[in-house]
CSV table of C-alpha atoms and ligand atoms in Angstrom, one decimal:
chain,number,residue,atom,x,y,z
A,1,UNK,CA,86.6,18.6,7.8
A,2,UNK,CA,86.3,19.6,4.0
A,3,UNK,CA,84.9,22.8,2.8
A,4,UNK,CA,81.1,22.6,2.3
A,5,UNK,CA,80.6,22.2,-1.3
A,6,UNK,CA,77.4,24.2,-2.8
A,7,UNK,CA,75.5,22.8,-5.8
A,8,UNK,CA,72.6,25.3,-6.4
A,9,UNK,CA,69.2,24.0,-7.8
A,10,UNK,CA,68.3,25.0,-11.4
A,11,UNK,CA,64.6,25.0,-10.4
A,12,UNK,CA,63.5,27.3,-7.7
A,13,UNK,CA,60.4,25.9,-6.3
A,14,UNK,CA,57.1,28.3,-6.2
A,15,UNK,CA,57.2,29.7,-2.4
A,16,UNK,CA,53.9,29.0,-0.4
A,17,UNK,CA,51.3,31.8,-1.0
A,18,UNK,CA,48.8,31.1,2.1
A,19,UNK,CA,51.0,30.7,5.4
A,20,UNK,CA,47.6,29.6,7.2
A,21,UNK,CA,47.7,26.5,4.7
A,22,UNK,CA,51.3,25.4,5.5
A,23,UNK,CA,50.3,22.7,7.9
A,24,UNK,CA,53.2,20.5,9.3
A,25,UNK,CA,55.9,18.9,7.4
A,26,UNK,CA,54.2,19.0,3.9
A,27,UNK,CA,56.2,21.6,2.1
A,28,UNK,CA,60.3,21.5,1.6
A,29,UNK,CA,62.7,24.0,0.5
A,30,UNK,CA,65.0,24.2,-2.3
A,31,UNK,CA,68.1,22.6,-0.9
A,32,UNK,CA,69.1,20.2,1.6
A,33,UNK,CA,72.6,19.4,3.5
A,34,UNK,CA,74.1,15.9,3.1
A,35,UNK,CA,77.4,14.3,4.5
A,36,UNK,CA,78.6,10.7,4.4
A,37,UNK,CA,80.4,8.6,6.6
A,38,UNK,CA,82.7,5.6,6.2
A,39,UNK,CA,84.4,3.6,9.1
A,40,UNK,CA,88.2,4.5,8.9
A,41,UNK,CA,87.3,7.9,7.0
A,42,UNK,CA,85.0,9.6,9.0
A,43,UNK,CA,82.4,12.2,7.9
A,44,UNK,CA,83.1,13.4,4.6
A,45,UNK,CA,81.6,15.4,1.5
A,46,UNK,CA,79.7,17.8,3.3
A,47,UNK,CA,77.3,19.4,0.4
A,48,UNK,CA,74.3,21.8,0.0
A,49,UNK,CA,72.5,20.5,-3.0
A,50,UNK,CA,69.1,20.7,-4.5
A,51,UNK,CA,66.5,18.9,-2.3
A,52,UNK,CA,65.5,15.5,-4.2
A,53,UNK,CA,65.1,11.9,-3.6
A,54,UNK,CA,67.9,9.6,-2.5
A,55,UNK,CA,68.9,6.4,-4.3
A,56,UNK,CA,68.9,3.6,-1.6
A,57,UNK,CA,70.1,0.0,-2.4
A,58,UNK,CA,67.3,-2.3,-1.5
A,59,UNK,CA,69.6,-4.1,1.1
A,60,UNK,CA,70.3,-0.9,2.7
A,61,UNK,CA,70.5,-1.4,6.3
A,62,UNK,CA,68.5,1.3,7.6
A,63,UNK,CA,65.3,-0.4,5.4
A,64,UNK,CA,65.9,-3.7,7.6
A,65,UNK,CA,67.2,-3.1,10.9
A,66,UNK,CA,66.1,0.6,11.5
A,67,UNK,CA,69.3,2.6,12.2
A,68,UNK,CA,67.9,5.9,12.0
A,69,UNK,CA,67.9,9.1,14.4
A,70,UNK,CA,66.7,12.4,13.8
A,71,UNK,CA,66.3,15.7,15.4
A,72,UNK,CA,63.7,18.8,15.2
A,73,UNK,CA,64.2,22.3,15.8
A,74,UNK,CA,62.9,25.7,14.2
A,75,UNK,CA,64.4,28.8,12.7
A,76,UNK,CA,62.6,32.0,13.2
A,77,UNK,CA,62.7,35.4,11.6
A,78,UNK,CA,65.1,37.4,13.8
A,79,UNK,CA,65.4,41.3,14.4
A,80,UNK,CA,67.0,43.2,11.1
A,81,UNK,CA,66.6,40.6,8.8
A,82,UNK,CA,68.5,38.1,10.9
A,83,UNK,CA,67.7,34.3,11.2
A,84,UNK,CA,67.1,33.0,14.8
A,85,UNK,CA,67.8,29.9,16.3
A,86,UNK,CA,66.4,28.5,19.6
A,87,UNK,CA,69.0,26.2,21.5
A,88,UNK,CA,70.5,24.8,18.4
A,89,UNK,CA,73.5,23.2,20.3
A,90,UNK,CA,71.4,21.5,22.5
A,91,UNK,CA,69.5,19.6,19.5
A,92,UNK,CA,72.9,18.5,18.0
A,93,UNK,CA,74.1,17.5,21.5
A,94,UNK,CA,71.0,15.2,22.0
A,95,UNK,CA,71.8,13.8,18.4
A,96,UNK,CA,75.0,12.5,19.7
A,97,UNK,CA,73.5,10.9,22.8
A,98,UNK,CA,70.9,9.3,20.2
A,99,UNK,CA,73.7,8.2,17.9
A,100,UNK,CA,75.8,6.7,20.8
A,101,UNK,CA,72.7,4.5,21.7
A,102,UNK,CA,72.0,3.3,18.1
A,103,UNK,CA,75.6,2.4,17.2
A,104,UNK,CA,75.6,5.3,14.8
A,105,UNK,CA,78.7,7.5,14.5
A,106,UNK,CA,78.8,11.0,16.3
A,107,UNK,CA,79.1,14.1,14.4
A,108,UNK,CA,81.0,17.4,15.3
A,109,UNK,CA,78.5,19.6,17.0
A,110,UNK,CA,80.4,22.7,15.7
A,111,UNK,CA,80.5,21.5,12.3
A,112,UNK,CA,76.9,20.5,12.3
A,113,UNK,CA,75.7,23.9,13.4
A,114,UNK,CA,78.1,25.7,10.9
A,115,UNK,CA,76.5,23.5,7.9
A,116,UNK,CA,72.8,24.4,9.1
A,117,UNK,CA,73.9,28.0,9.1
A,118,UNK,CA,75.2,27.6,5.7
A,119,UNK,CA,72.1,26.0,4.5
A,120,UNK,CA,69.8,28.6,6.6
A,121,UNK,CA,71.4,31.3,4.6
A,122,UNK,CA,70.9,29.6,1.0
A,123,UNK,CA,67.1,29.5,2.1
A,124,UNK,CA,66.3,32.3,4.0
A,125,UNK,CA,63.7,33.3,1.9
A,126,UNK,CA,61.5,30.2,2.9
A,127,UNK,CA,61.5,31.3,6.7
A,128,UNK,CA,57.5,31.9,7.3
A,129,UNK,CA,56.6,35.3,9.0
A,130,UNK,CA,52.9,34.7,9.9
A,131,UNK,CA,51.9,34.0,13.5
A,132,UNK,CA,52.6,30.4,14.6
A,133,UNK,CA,54.8,29.6,11.8
A,134,UNK,CA,58.4,28.8,11.8
A,135,UNK,CA,61.1,27.0,9.5
A,136,UNK,CA,61.2,23.4,10.9
A,137,UNK,CA,64.6,21.8,10.6
A,138,UNK,CA,65.0,18.0,10.6
A,139,UNK,CA,68.5,16.8,10.8
A,140,UNK,CA,68.7,13.0,10.1
A,141,UNK,CA,71.4,10.1,10.1
A,142,UNK,CA,70.6,6.6,8.3
A,143,UNK,CA,72.5,3.6,7.9
A,144,UNK,CA,73.3,2.9,4.3
A,145,UNK,CA,75.6,-0.2,4.1
A,146,UNK,CA,74.3,-2.5,1.3
A,147,UNK,CA,74.3,-5.7,3.4
A,148,UNK,CA,71.8,-8.3,5.2
A,149,UNK,CA,73.0,-9.4,8.2
A,150,UNK,CA,72.3,-7.6,11.7
A,151,UNK,CA,75.3,-5.6,12.8
A,152,UNK,CA,76.0,-1.7,12.8
A,153,UNK,CA,76.4,-0.3,9.6
A,154,UNK,CA,79.9,1.0,8.5
A,155,UNK,CA,78.5,3.9,6.2
A,156,UNK,CA,76.0,6.5,7.0
A,157,UNK,CA,74.3,9.7,5.5
A,158,UNK,CA,73.6,12.7,7.6
A,159,UNK,CA,71.1,15.1,5.9
A,160,UNK,CA,69.5,18.2,7.0
A,161,UNK,CA,66.0,19.3,5.4
A,162,UNK,CA,63.8,22.4,5.9
A,163,UNK,CA,60.2,22.7,6.2
A,164,UNK,CA,58.0,26.1,6.5
A,165,UNK,CA,55.6,24.9,9.0
A,166,UNK,CA,52.3,26.2,10.9
A,167,UNK,CA,50.8,24.5,14.1
A,168,UNK,CA,51.6,20.6,14.5
A,169,UNK,CA,48.0,20.2,15.7
A,170,UNK,CA,45.3,21.3,13.5
A,171,UNK,CA,43.6,22.9,16.6
A,172,UNK,CA,46.5,25.1,17.3
A,173,UNK,CA,46.3,26.3,20.8
A,174,UNK,CA,42.8,24.8,21.4
A,175,UNK,CA,42.9,21.9,23.9
A,176,UNK,CA,43.6,18.5,22.5
A,177,UNK,CA,42.1,15.5,23.9
A,178,UNK,CA,44.4,12.7,24.9
A,179,UNK,CA,43.8,9.0,25.6
A,180,UNK,CA,45.8,7.2,28.3
A,181,UNK,CA,47.3,4.0,27.0
A,182,UNK,CA,46.6,1.1,29.2
A,183,UNK,CA,47.8,-1.6,26.9
A,184,UNK,CA,50.6,-1.0,24.5
A,185,UNK,CA,54.0,0.7,25.7
A,186,UNK,CA,56.3,2.7,23.9
A,187,UNK,CA,59.6,2.3,26.0
A,188,UNK,CA,61.3,0.7,28.9
A,189,UNK,CA,64.3,1.8,31.0
A,190,UNK,CA,67.3,0.6,29.3
A,191,UNK,CA,65.7,0.8,25.8
A,192,UNK,CA,65.9,3.7,23.6
A,193,UNK,CA,62.8,5.9,24.9
A,194,UNK,CA,65.3,9.0,25.6
A,195,UNK,CA,66.6,8.8,22.2
A,196,UNK,CA,64.9,10.5,18.8
A,197,UNK,CA,65.5,7.0,17.0
A,198,UNK,CA,62.9,6.4,14.1
A,199,UNK,CA,62.0,3.1,15.8
A,200,UNK,CA,60.3,4.8,18.7
A,201,UNK,CA,57.8,6.4,16.4
A,202,UNK,CA,57.2,3.2,14.7
A,203,UNK,CA,56.1,1.5,17.6
A,204,UNK,CA,53.7,4.2,18.9
A,205,UNK,CA,51.4,4.2,15.7
A,206,UNK,CA,48.9,1.4,16.5
A,207,UNK,CA,48.2,2.9,19.8
A,208,UNK,CA,47.9,6.3,18.1
A,209,UNK,CA,45.7,5.1,15.4
A,210,UNK,CA,43.4,3.2,17.9
A,211,UNK,CA,43.0,6.5,19.9
A,212,UNK,CA,42.2,8.4,17.0
A,213,UNK,CA,39.3,6.0,16.1
A,214,UNK,CA,38.1,6.5,19.7
A,215,UNK,CA,38.2,10.3,19.0
A,216,UNK,CA,41.5,11.2,20.5
A,217,UNK,CA,44.3,13.0,18.9
A,218,UNK,CA,47.4,11.4,20.7
A,219,UNK,CA,48.1,8.8,23.3
A,220,UNK,CA,49.7,9.6,27.0
A,221,UNK,CA,51.9,6.6,27.6
A,222,UNK,CA,52.4,5.0,30.7
A,223,UNK,CA,55.6,3.2,32.0
A,224,UNK,CA,56.4,0.0,30.2
A,225,UNK,CA,56.7,-2.1,33.5
A,226,UNK,CA,53.7,-1.6,35.7
A,227,UNK,CA,51.6,0.7,33.5
A,228,UNK,CA,51.3,3.1,36.6
A,229,UNK,CA,53.5,5.8,36.1
A,230,UNK,CA,53.1,8.7,33.4
A,231,UNK,CA,55.8,9.0,30.7
A,232,UNK,CA,54.9,11.3,27.8
A,233,UNK,CA,52.8,11.9,24.6
A,234,UNK,CA,53.6,11.0,21.0
A,235,UNK,CA,55.4,13.9,20.1
A,236,UNK,CA,55.6,16.0,23.2
A,237,UNK,CA,56.3,15.8,26.9
A,238,UNK,CA,53.7,16.5,29.6
A,239,UNK,CA,53.0,18.5,32.6
A,240,UNK,CA,50.1,18.7,35.2
A,241,UNK,CA,49.4,21.7,37.3
A,242,UNK,CA,48.3,20.6,40.7
A,243,UNK,CA,47.1,22.8,43.5
A,244,UNK,CA,50.5,23.3,44.8
A,245,UNK,CA,53.1,22.6,42.1
A,246,UNK,CA,53.7,21.9,38.5
A,247,UNK,CA,54.9,18.4,37.8
A,248,UNK,CA,56.5,16.7,34.8
A,249,UNK,CA,57.7,13.0,34.9
A,250,UNK,CA,61.6,12.9,35.8
A,251,UNK,CA,64.0,11.6,33.2
A,252,UNK,CA,64.8,7.7,33.8
A,253,UNK,CA,65.7,6.8,30.3
A,254,UNK,CA,62.6,6.1,28.8
A,255,UNK,CA,61.3,9.5,27.7
A,256,UNK,CA,62.8,12.0,25.4
A,257,UNK,CA,64.4,14.5,27.3
A,258,UNK,CA,62.6,17.6,25.7
A,259,UNK,CA,64.2,20.8,25.0
A,260,UNK,CA,61.1,22.4,25.4
A,261,UNK,CA,60.3,20.5,28.7
A,262,UNK,CA,63.7,21.9,30.0
A,263,UNK,CA,62.8,25.3,29.1
A,264,UNK,CA,59.6,25.3,30.4
A,265,UNK,CA,60.9,24.0,33.8
A,266,UNK,CA,63.5,26.9,33.6
A,267,UNK,CA,61.0,29.3,32.5
A,268,UNK,CA,58.7,28.4,35.8
A,269,UNK,CA,61.6,28.3,38.1
A,270,UNK,CA,62.7,31.9,36.9
A,271,UNK,CA,59.3,33.0,37.5
A,272,UNK,CA,58.8,31.5,40.9
A,273,UNK,CA,56.5,28.6,40.5
A,274,UNK,CA,57.2,25.3,42.3
A,275,UNK,CA,58.0,23.2,39.2
A,276,UNK,CA,59.3,19.6,39.9
A,277,UNK,CA,60.3,16.4,38.2
A,278,UNK,CA,59.1,13.5,39.7
A,279,UNK,CA,57.4,10.2,39.3
A,280,UNK,CA,53.4,10.9,38.6
A,281,UNK,CA,51.1,7.9,38.6
A,282,UNK,CA,48.0,8.0,36.5
A,283,UNK,CA,46.1,7.3,39.9
A,284,UNK,CA,47.4,10.5,41.4
A,285,UNK,CA,46.1,12.5,38.6
A,286,UNK,CA,42.7,10.8,38.5
A,287,UNK,CA,42.5,11.6,42.1
A,288,UNK,CA,43.5,15.0,41.9
A,289,UNK,CA,41.0,15.8,39.1
A,290,UNK,CA,38.2,14.2,41.5
A,291,UNK,CA,39.2,16.5,44.1
A,292,UNK,CA,39.1,19.3,41.5
A,293,UNK,CA,42.8,19.9,42.3
A,294,UNK,CA,43.9,19.1,38.6
A,295,UNK,CA,44.2,22.7,37.2
A,296,UNK,CA,45.9,22.3,34.0
A,297,UNK,CA,47.4,19.6,31.7
A,298,UNK,CA,49.5,20.7,29.0
A,299,UNK,CA,52.2,19.3,26.1
A,300,UNK,CA,55.5,20.7,25.5
A,301,UNK,CA,57.3,20.2,22.3
A,302,UNK,CA,59.3,21.9,19.2
A,303,UNK,CA,56.6,21.0,16.9
A,304,UNK,CA,53.6,21.4,19.3
A,305,UNK,CA,54.9,24.4,21.1
A,306,UNK,CA,52.5,24.5,24.4
A,307,UNK,CA,49.7,22.3,23.6
A,308,UNK,CA,47.0,22.5,26.3
A,309,UNK,CA,45.1,19.2,27.0
A,310,UNK,CA,41.4,19.5,27.4
A,311,UNK,CA,40.2,15.9,28.2
A,312,UNK,CA,42.2,12.8,29.4
A,313,UNK,CA,40.7,9.6,29.5
A,314,UNK,CA,42.2,6.6,31.4
A,315,UNK,CA,39.9,3.3,31.1
A,316,UNK,CA,36.6,4.6,31.9
A,317,UNK,CA,37.4,7.9,33.6
A,318,UNK,CA,36.9,11.0,31.2
A,319,UNK,CA,38.6,13.9,32.9
A,320,UNK,CA,37.6,17.3,31.4
A,321,UNK,CA,40.5,19.9,32.5
A,322,UNK,CA,40.0,23.4,33.0
A,323,UNK,CA,36.5,23.5,31.2
A,324,UNK,CA,38.1,22.5,28.1
A,325,UNK,CA,39.9,25.7,27.9
A,326,UNK,CA,43.6,26.9,27.7
A,327,UNK,CA,44.8,27.6,31.4
A,328,UNK,CA,46.5,30.7,32.7
A,329,UNK,CA,50.0,29.1,33.2
A,330,UNK,CA,49.8,27.4,29.6
A,331,UNK,CA,48.9,30.4,28.2
A,332,UNK,CA,51.8,32.5,30.0
A,333,UNK,CA,54.2,30.0,29.0
A,334,UNK,CA,53.1,30.0,25.2
A,335,UNK,CA,53.2,33.8,25.2
A,336,UNK,CA,56.9,33.7,26.8
A,337,UNK,CA,58.3,31.1,24.9
A,338,UNK,CA,56.9,32.1,21.4
A,339,UNK,CA,57.7,35.7,22.5
A,340,UNK,CA,61.6,34.8,23.1
A,341,UNK,CA,61.8,32.6,20.1
A,342,UNK,CA,60.4,35.6,17.8
A,343,UNK,CA,62.4,38.1,19.4
A,344,UNK,CA,59.4,40.0,20.8
A,345,UNK,CA,60.6,39.9,24.5
A,346,UNK,CA,64.1,39.6,26.1
A,347,UNK,CA,65.7,36.3,26.2
A,348,UNK,CA,66.9,36.1,29.9
A,349,UNK,CA,68.4,32.5,29.4
A,350,UNK,CA,70.5,33.4,26.6
A,351,UNK,CA,68.8,30.8,24.4
A,352,UNK,CA,68.6,32.2,21.0
A,353,UNK,CA,71.4,32.7,18.3
A,354,UNK,CA,71.1,34.9,15.4
A,355,UNK,CA,72.7,34.6,11.9
A,356,UNK,CA,73.1,37.6,9.7
B,1,PLP,N1,58.6,13.5,23.1
B,1,PLP,C1,58.7,13.0,22.1
B,1,PLP,C2,58.5,11.7,21.8
B,1,PLP,C3,59.2,14.0,20.9
B,1,PLP,O1,59.1,13.5,19.6
B,1,PLP,C4,59.2,15.1,21.1
B,1,PLP,C5,59.6,16.1,20.1
B,1,PLP,O2,60.8,16.4,19.6
B,1,PLP,C6,59.1,15.7,22.6
B,1,PLP,C7,59.0,14.8,23.4
B,1,PLP,C8,59.5,17.3,22.9
B,1,PLP,O3,60.8,17.3,22.6
B,1,PLP,P1,61.5,18.8,22.1
B,1,PLP,O4,60.8,19.7,23.4
B,1,PLP,O5,63.1,18.7,22.3
B,1,PLP,O6,61.1,19.1,20.9
B,2,COI,C1,59.4,17.6,17.1
B,2,COI,O1,58.7,18.2,18.2
B,2,COI,O2,60.4,18.2,16.7
B,2,COI,C2,59.3,16.5,16.8
B,2,COI,O3,59.9,15.7,16.3
B,2,COI,C3,57.8,15.7,16.9
B,2,COI,C4,57.3,15.2,15.7
B,2,COI,C5,56.9,15.9,14.6
B,2,COI,C6,57.9,13.7,15.6
């Protein structure tokens, strides 16, 4: 691969002044990384350039057939002025699994990490330092052939943009209300549910908005065949703390294998909890709640971190969980995970990497 070309911006943007007003995904840094692909040639022209709009042909294939995938990870302030990254390789490896399913060419993971590091070094002053903030990293690939006709594109654009963020939910660590969706479905086995493909998010919007109209912040999806088994939430995986175990839906191809999900399973097992991956029916959740044996429910995700669920609604059952308070395991996981990510506590699993 060629060297990365650097085209500095001539107009630095003013930096945010109040980190508590960052929100999520609204502010973008001065530069982005881009790289192109052409069949027969491979990936080429890696460039760090000013953050700016792209010019796309109206017949550009991503606009018609939706070949688009993305990732989401975060950079944190590290010790001694270093930049800290959490499980960065896992994100780019997952991006390649999304690419394979969407007939998008894979990227060289080592080169992608190198490009990200170069970009972060240029943008290091954008990493926010306030509590519950981080620099969100959004690698993306889109199909760019100017052509109408359903087939895989022969050209692509890979880009990485950076956004200083606060909490994904305005509620922060306060419990969220979740609506169990029993009509629409997100994914089925054999489909694209396990990928971070843009299409998965497009199909989720209608149900999400209907749930919002009813006062719920997200939907919990049920399986696409029987609408019986729990899948995941719009932007996070889900965990249930029952009396004797902490359970999360197993990976069967229809949900995103979340990196936070995997980290939480490992942290729980490391601490001696009985953490299991299995099929969980909504019926079982309702019954456990009725018996007082549903102790905590929480979501996990890069954007959402650990997000306690205070209320679940399924059909006419409204289930309040843990008196609408954050539970002890959710709080412990939040403290551990953000402690590791912000280098406040040791990193027993070797998840962090540091950039000088
Ligand atoms: N599920 C969906 C649909 C998501 O968009 C996300 C966010 O990336 C997650 C789960 C959590 O995945 P991760 O922990 O890798 O961020
Ligand atoms: C993430 O957690 O990284 C996500 O991508 C969730 C959402 C912003 C789509």
